[in-house]
PDB file of C-alpha atoms in Angstrom:
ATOM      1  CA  UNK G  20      -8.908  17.666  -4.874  1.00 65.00           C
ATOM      2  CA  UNK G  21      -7.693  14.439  -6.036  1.00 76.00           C
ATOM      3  CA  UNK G  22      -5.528  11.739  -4.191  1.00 80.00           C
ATOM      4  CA  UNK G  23      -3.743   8.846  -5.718  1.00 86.00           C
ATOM      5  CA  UNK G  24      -1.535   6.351  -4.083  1.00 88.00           C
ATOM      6  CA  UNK G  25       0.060   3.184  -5.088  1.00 91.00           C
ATOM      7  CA  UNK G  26       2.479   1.500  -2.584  1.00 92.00           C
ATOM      8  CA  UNK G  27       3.957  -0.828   0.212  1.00 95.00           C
ATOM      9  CA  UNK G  28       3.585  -0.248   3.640  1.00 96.00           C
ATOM     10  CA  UNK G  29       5.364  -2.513   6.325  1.00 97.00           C
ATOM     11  CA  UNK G  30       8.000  -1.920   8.531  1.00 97.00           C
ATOM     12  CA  UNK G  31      10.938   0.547   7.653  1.00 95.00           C
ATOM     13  CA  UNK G  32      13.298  -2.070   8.939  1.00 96.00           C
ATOM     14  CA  UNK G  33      11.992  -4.729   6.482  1.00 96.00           C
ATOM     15  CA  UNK G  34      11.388  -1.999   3.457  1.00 95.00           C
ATOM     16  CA  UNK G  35      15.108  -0.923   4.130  1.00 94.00           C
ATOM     17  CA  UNK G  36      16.040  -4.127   3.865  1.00 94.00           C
ATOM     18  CA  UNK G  37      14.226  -4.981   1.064  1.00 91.00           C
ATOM     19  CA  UNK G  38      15.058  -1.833  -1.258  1.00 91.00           C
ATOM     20  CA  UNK G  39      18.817  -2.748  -1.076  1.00 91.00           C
ATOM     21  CA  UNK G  40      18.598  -4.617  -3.735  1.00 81.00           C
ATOM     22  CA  UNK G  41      16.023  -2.720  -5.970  1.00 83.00           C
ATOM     23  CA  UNK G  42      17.975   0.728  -7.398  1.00 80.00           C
ATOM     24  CA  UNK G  43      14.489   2.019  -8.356  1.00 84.00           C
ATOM     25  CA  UNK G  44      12.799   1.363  -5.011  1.00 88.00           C
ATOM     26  CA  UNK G  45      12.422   4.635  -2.805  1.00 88.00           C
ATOM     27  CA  UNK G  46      11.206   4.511   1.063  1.00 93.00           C
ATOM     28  CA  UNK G  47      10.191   6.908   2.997  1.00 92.00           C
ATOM     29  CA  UNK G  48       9.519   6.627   6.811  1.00 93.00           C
ATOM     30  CA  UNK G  49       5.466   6.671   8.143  1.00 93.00           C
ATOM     31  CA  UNK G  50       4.581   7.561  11.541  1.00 93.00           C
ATOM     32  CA  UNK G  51       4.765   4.447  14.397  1.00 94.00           C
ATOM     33  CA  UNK G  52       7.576   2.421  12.822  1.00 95.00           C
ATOM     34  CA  UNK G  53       5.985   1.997   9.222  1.00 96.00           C
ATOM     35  CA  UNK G  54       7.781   2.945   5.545  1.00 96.00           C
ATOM     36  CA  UNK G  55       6.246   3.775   2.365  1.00 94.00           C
ATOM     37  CA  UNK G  56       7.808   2.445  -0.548  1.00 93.00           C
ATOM     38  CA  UNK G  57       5.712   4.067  -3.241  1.00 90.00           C
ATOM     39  CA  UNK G  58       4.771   1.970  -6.726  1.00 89.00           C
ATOM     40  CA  UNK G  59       6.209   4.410  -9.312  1.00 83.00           C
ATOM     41  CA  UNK G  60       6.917   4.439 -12.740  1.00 83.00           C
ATOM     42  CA  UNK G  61      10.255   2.721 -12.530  1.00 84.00           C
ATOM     43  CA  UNK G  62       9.813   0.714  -9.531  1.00 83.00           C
ATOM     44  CA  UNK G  63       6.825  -0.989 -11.426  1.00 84.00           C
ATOM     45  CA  UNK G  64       8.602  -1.463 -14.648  1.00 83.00           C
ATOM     46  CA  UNK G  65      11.559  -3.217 -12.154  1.00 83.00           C
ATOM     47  CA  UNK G  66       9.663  -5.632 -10.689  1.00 84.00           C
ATOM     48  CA  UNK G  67       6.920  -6.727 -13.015  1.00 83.00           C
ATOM     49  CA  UNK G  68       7.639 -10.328 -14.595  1.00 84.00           C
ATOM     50  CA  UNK G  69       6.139 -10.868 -17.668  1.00 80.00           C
ATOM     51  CA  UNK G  70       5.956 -14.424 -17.460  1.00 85.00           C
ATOM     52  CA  UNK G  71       3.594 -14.256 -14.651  1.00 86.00           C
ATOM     53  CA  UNK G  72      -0.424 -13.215 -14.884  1.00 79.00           C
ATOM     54  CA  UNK G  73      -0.971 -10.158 -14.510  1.00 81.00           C
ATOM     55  CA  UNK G  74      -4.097 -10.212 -10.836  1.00 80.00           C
ATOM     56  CA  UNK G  75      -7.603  -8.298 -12.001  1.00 79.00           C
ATOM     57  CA  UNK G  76      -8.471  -7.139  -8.487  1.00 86.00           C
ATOM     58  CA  UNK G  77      -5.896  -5.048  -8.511  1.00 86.00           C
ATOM     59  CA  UNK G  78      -5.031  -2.251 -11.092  1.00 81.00           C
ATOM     60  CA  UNK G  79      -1.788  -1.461 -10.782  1.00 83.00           C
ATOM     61  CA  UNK G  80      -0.082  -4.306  -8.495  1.00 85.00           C
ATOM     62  CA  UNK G  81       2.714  -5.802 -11.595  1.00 87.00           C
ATOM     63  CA  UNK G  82       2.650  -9.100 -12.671  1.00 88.00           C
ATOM     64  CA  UNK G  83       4.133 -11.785 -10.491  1.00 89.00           C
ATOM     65  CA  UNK G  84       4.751  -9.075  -7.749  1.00 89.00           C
ATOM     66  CA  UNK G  85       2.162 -10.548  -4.976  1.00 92.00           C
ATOM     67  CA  UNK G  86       4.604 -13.484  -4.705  1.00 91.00           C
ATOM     68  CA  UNK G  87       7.561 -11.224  -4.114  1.00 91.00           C
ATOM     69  CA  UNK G  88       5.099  -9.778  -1.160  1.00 94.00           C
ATOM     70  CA  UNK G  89       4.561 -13.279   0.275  1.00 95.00           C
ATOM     71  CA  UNK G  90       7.975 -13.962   0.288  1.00 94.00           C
ATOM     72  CA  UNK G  91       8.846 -10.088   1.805  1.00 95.00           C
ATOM     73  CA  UNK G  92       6.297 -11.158   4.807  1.00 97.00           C
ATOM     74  CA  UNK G  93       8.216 -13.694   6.034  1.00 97.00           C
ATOM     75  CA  UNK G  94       9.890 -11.357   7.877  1.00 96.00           C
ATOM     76  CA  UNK G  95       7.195  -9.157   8.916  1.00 96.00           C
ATOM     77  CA  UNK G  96       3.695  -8.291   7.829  1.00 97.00           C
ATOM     78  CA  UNK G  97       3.430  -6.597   4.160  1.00 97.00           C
ATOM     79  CA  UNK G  98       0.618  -4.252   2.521  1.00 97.00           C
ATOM     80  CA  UNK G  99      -0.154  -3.567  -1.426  1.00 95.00           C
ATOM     81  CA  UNK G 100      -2.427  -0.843  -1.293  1.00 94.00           C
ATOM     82  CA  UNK G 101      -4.106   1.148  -4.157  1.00 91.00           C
ATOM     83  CA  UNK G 102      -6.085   4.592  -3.053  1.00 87.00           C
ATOM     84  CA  UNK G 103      -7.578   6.656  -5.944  1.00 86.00           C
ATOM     85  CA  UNK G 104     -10.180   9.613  -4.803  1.00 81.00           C
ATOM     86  CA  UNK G 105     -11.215  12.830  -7.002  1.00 78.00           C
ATOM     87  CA  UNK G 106     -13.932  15.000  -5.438  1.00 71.00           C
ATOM     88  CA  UNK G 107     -14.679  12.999  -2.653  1.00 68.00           C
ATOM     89  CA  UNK G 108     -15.270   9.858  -4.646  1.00 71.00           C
ATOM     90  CA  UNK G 109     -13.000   6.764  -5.069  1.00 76.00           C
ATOM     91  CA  UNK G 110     -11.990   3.916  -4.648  1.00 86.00           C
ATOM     92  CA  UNK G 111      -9.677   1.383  -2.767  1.00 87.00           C
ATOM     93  CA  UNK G 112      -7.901  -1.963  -2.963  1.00 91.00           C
ATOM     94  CA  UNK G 113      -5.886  -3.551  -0.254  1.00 93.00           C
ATOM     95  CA  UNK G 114      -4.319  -6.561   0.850  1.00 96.00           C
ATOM     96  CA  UNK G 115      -2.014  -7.701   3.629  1.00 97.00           C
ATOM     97  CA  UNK G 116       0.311 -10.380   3.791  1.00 97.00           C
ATOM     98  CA  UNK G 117       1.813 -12.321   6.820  1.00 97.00           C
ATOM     99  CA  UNK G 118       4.275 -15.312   7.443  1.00 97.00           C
ATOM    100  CA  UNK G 119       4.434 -16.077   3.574  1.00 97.00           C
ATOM    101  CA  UNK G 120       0.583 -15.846   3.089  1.00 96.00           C
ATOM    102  CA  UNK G 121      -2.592 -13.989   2.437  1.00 96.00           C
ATOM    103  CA  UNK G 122      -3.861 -12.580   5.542  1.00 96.00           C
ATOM    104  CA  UNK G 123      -6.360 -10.014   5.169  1.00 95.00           C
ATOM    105  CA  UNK G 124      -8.085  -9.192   1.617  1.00 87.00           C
ATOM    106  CA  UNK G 125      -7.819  -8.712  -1.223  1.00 94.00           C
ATOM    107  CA  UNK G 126     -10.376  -5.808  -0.102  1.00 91.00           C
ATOM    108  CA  UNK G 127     -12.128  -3.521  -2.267  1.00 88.00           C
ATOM    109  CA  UNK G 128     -14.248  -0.423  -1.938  1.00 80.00           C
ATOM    110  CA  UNK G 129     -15.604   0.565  -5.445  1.00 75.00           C
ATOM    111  CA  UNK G 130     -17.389   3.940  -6.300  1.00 74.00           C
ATOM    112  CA  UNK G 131     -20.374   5.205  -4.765  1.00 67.00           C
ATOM    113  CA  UNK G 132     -20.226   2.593  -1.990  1.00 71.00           C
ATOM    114  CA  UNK G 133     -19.756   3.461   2.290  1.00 69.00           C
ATOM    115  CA  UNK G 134     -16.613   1.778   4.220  1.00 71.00           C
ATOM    116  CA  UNK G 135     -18.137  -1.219   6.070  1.00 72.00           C
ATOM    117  CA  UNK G 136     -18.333  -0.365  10.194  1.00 76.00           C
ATOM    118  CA  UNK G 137     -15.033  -1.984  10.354  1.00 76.00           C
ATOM    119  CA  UNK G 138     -13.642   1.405   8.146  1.00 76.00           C
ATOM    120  CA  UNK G 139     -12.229   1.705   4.879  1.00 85.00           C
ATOM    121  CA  UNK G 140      -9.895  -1.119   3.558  1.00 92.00           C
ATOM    122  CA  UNK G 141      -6.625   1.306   3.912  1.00 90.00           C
ATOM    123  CA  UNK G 142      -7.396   1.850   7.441  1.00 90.00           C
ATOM    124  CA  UNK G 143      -8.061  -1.895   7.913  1.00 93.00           C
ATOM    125  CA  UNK G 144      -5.084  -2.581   6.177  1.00 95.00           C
ATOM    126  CA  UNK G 145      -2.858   0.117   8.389  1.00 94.00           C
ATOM    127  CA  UNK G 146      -4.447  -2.127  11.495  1.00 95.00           C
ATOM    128  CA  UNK G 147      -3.192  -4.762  10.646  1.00 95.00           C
ATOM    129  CA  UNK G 148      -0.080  -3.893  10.312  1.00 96.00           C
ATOM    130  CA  UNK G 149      -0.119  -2.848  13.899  1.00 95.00           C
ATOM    131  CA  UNK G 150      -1.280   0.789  13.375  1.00 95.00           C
ATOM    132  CA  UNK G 151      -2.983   2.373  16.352  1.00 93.00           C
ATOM    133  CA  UNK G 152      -5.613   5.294  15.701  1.00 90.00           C
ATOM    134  CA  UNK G 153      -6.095   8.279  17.722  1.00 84.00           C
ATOM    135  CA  UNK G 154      -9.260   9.793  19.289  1.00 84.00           C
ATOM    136  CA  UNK G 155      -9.524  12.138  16.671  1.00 87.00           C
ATOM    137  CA  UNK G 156      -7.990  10.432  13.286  1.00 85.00           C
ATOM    138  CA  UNK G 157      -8.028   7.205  11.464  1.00 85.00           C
ATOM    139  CA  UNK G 158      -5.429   5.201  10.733  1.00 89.00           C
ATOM    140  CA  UNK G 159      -4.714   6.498   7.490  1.00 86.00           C
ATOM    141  CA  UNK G 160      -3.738  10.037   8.909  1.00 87.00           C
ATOM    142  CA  UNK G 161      -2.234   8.621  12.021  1.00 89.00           C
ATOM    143  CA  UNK G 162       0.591   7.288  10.081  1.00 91.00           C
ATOM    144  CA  UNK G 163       0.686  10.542   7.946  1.00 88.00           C
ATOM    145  CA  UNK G 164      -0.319   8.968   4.678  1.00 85.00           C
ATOM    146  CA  UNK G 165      -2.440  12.457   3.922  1.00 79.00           C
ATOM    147  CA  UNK G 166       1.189  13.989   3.575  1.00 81.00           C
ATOM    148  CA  UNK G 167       1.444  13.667   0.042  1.00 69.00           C
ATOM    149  CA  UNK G 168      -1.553  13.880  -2.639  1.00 73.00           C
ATOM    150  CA  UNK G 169       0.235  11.071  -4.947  1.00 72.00           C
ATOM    151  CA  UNK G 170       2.415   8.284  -5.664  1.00 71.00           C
ATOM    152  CA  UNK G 171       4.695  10.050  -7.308  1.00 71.00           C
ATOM    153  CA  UNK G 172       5.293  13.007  -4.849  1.00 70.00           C
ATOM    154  CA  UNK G 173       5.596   9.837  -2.386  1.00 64.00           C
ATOM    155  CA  UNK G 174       8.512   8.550  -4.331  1.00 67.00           C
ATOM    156  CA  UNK G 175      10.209  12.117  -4.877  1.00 74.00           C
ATOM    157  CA  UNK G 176      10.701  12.451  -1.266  1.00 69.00           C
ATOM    158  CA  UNK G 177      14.480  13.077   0.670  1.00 58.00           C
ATOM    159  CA  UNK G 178      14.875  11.882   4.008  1.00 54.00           C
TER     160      UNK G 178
END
């Protein structure tokens, strides 16, 4: 089974705000106050700028968009995260912005290599951003990001 996930996650009250202005951006609501606004096709080729560089440690993050990020956390914390898995193997890039900076990250987790003891960099991410695990889940399922199996089922969703 494969999983594949491209998106910002911050509060639904700063993503709504946000995706007012961006016809291609789609959110949809997390569990404990978070949104999803998923990096699809269209919402990529919106907010890419050419004239910026284009960051390596990230695959799919468009050009110039990290500064659109720091400028989105200024009013509340911000994640970019990438997820790709296939047979229980994958890999993960993260990073978390706050008050107009870099706060946690960029973090990686590359084939064939174990979470660190503080978990994987989504879940580190997702605890950052305030979320609070359960007894019996991580952070990643505890905001209900196992929902959906890819970005663009993410982005197809009606609320």
């Amino acid at each position: 089974m494969s999983y594949d996930l491209k998106a910002v996650i911050a509060g639904s009250h700063l993503l709504a705000a946000v995706a007012v202005g961006l016809p291609s951006a789609r959110v949809v609501d997390l569990q404990q106050g978070l949104a999803l606004l998923p990096l699809s096709d269209a919402f990529f080729e919106a907010v890419a700028d050419a004239d910026q560089p284009r960051r390596a440690d990230f695959w799919s993050l468009p050009s110039g968009f990290d500064r659109v990020l720091a400028a989105w956390s200024k009013e509340g914390s911000v994640a970019y995260v990438e997820s790709e898995y296939f047979g229980g193997a994958g890999e993960e890039n993260v990073a978390v912005w706050r008050d107009g900076r870099l706060v946690l990250g960029p973090l990686h987790l590359v084939e064939g290599e174990l979470p660190s003891d503080a978990g994987s960099p989504v879940c580190r991410a997702l605890r950052e951003l305030g979320v609070r695990a359960g007894e019996r889940e991580d952070e990643f399922m505890a905001v209900g990001l196992g929902k959906h199996r890819n970005t663009e089922e993410w982005a197809s969703v009606t609320t």
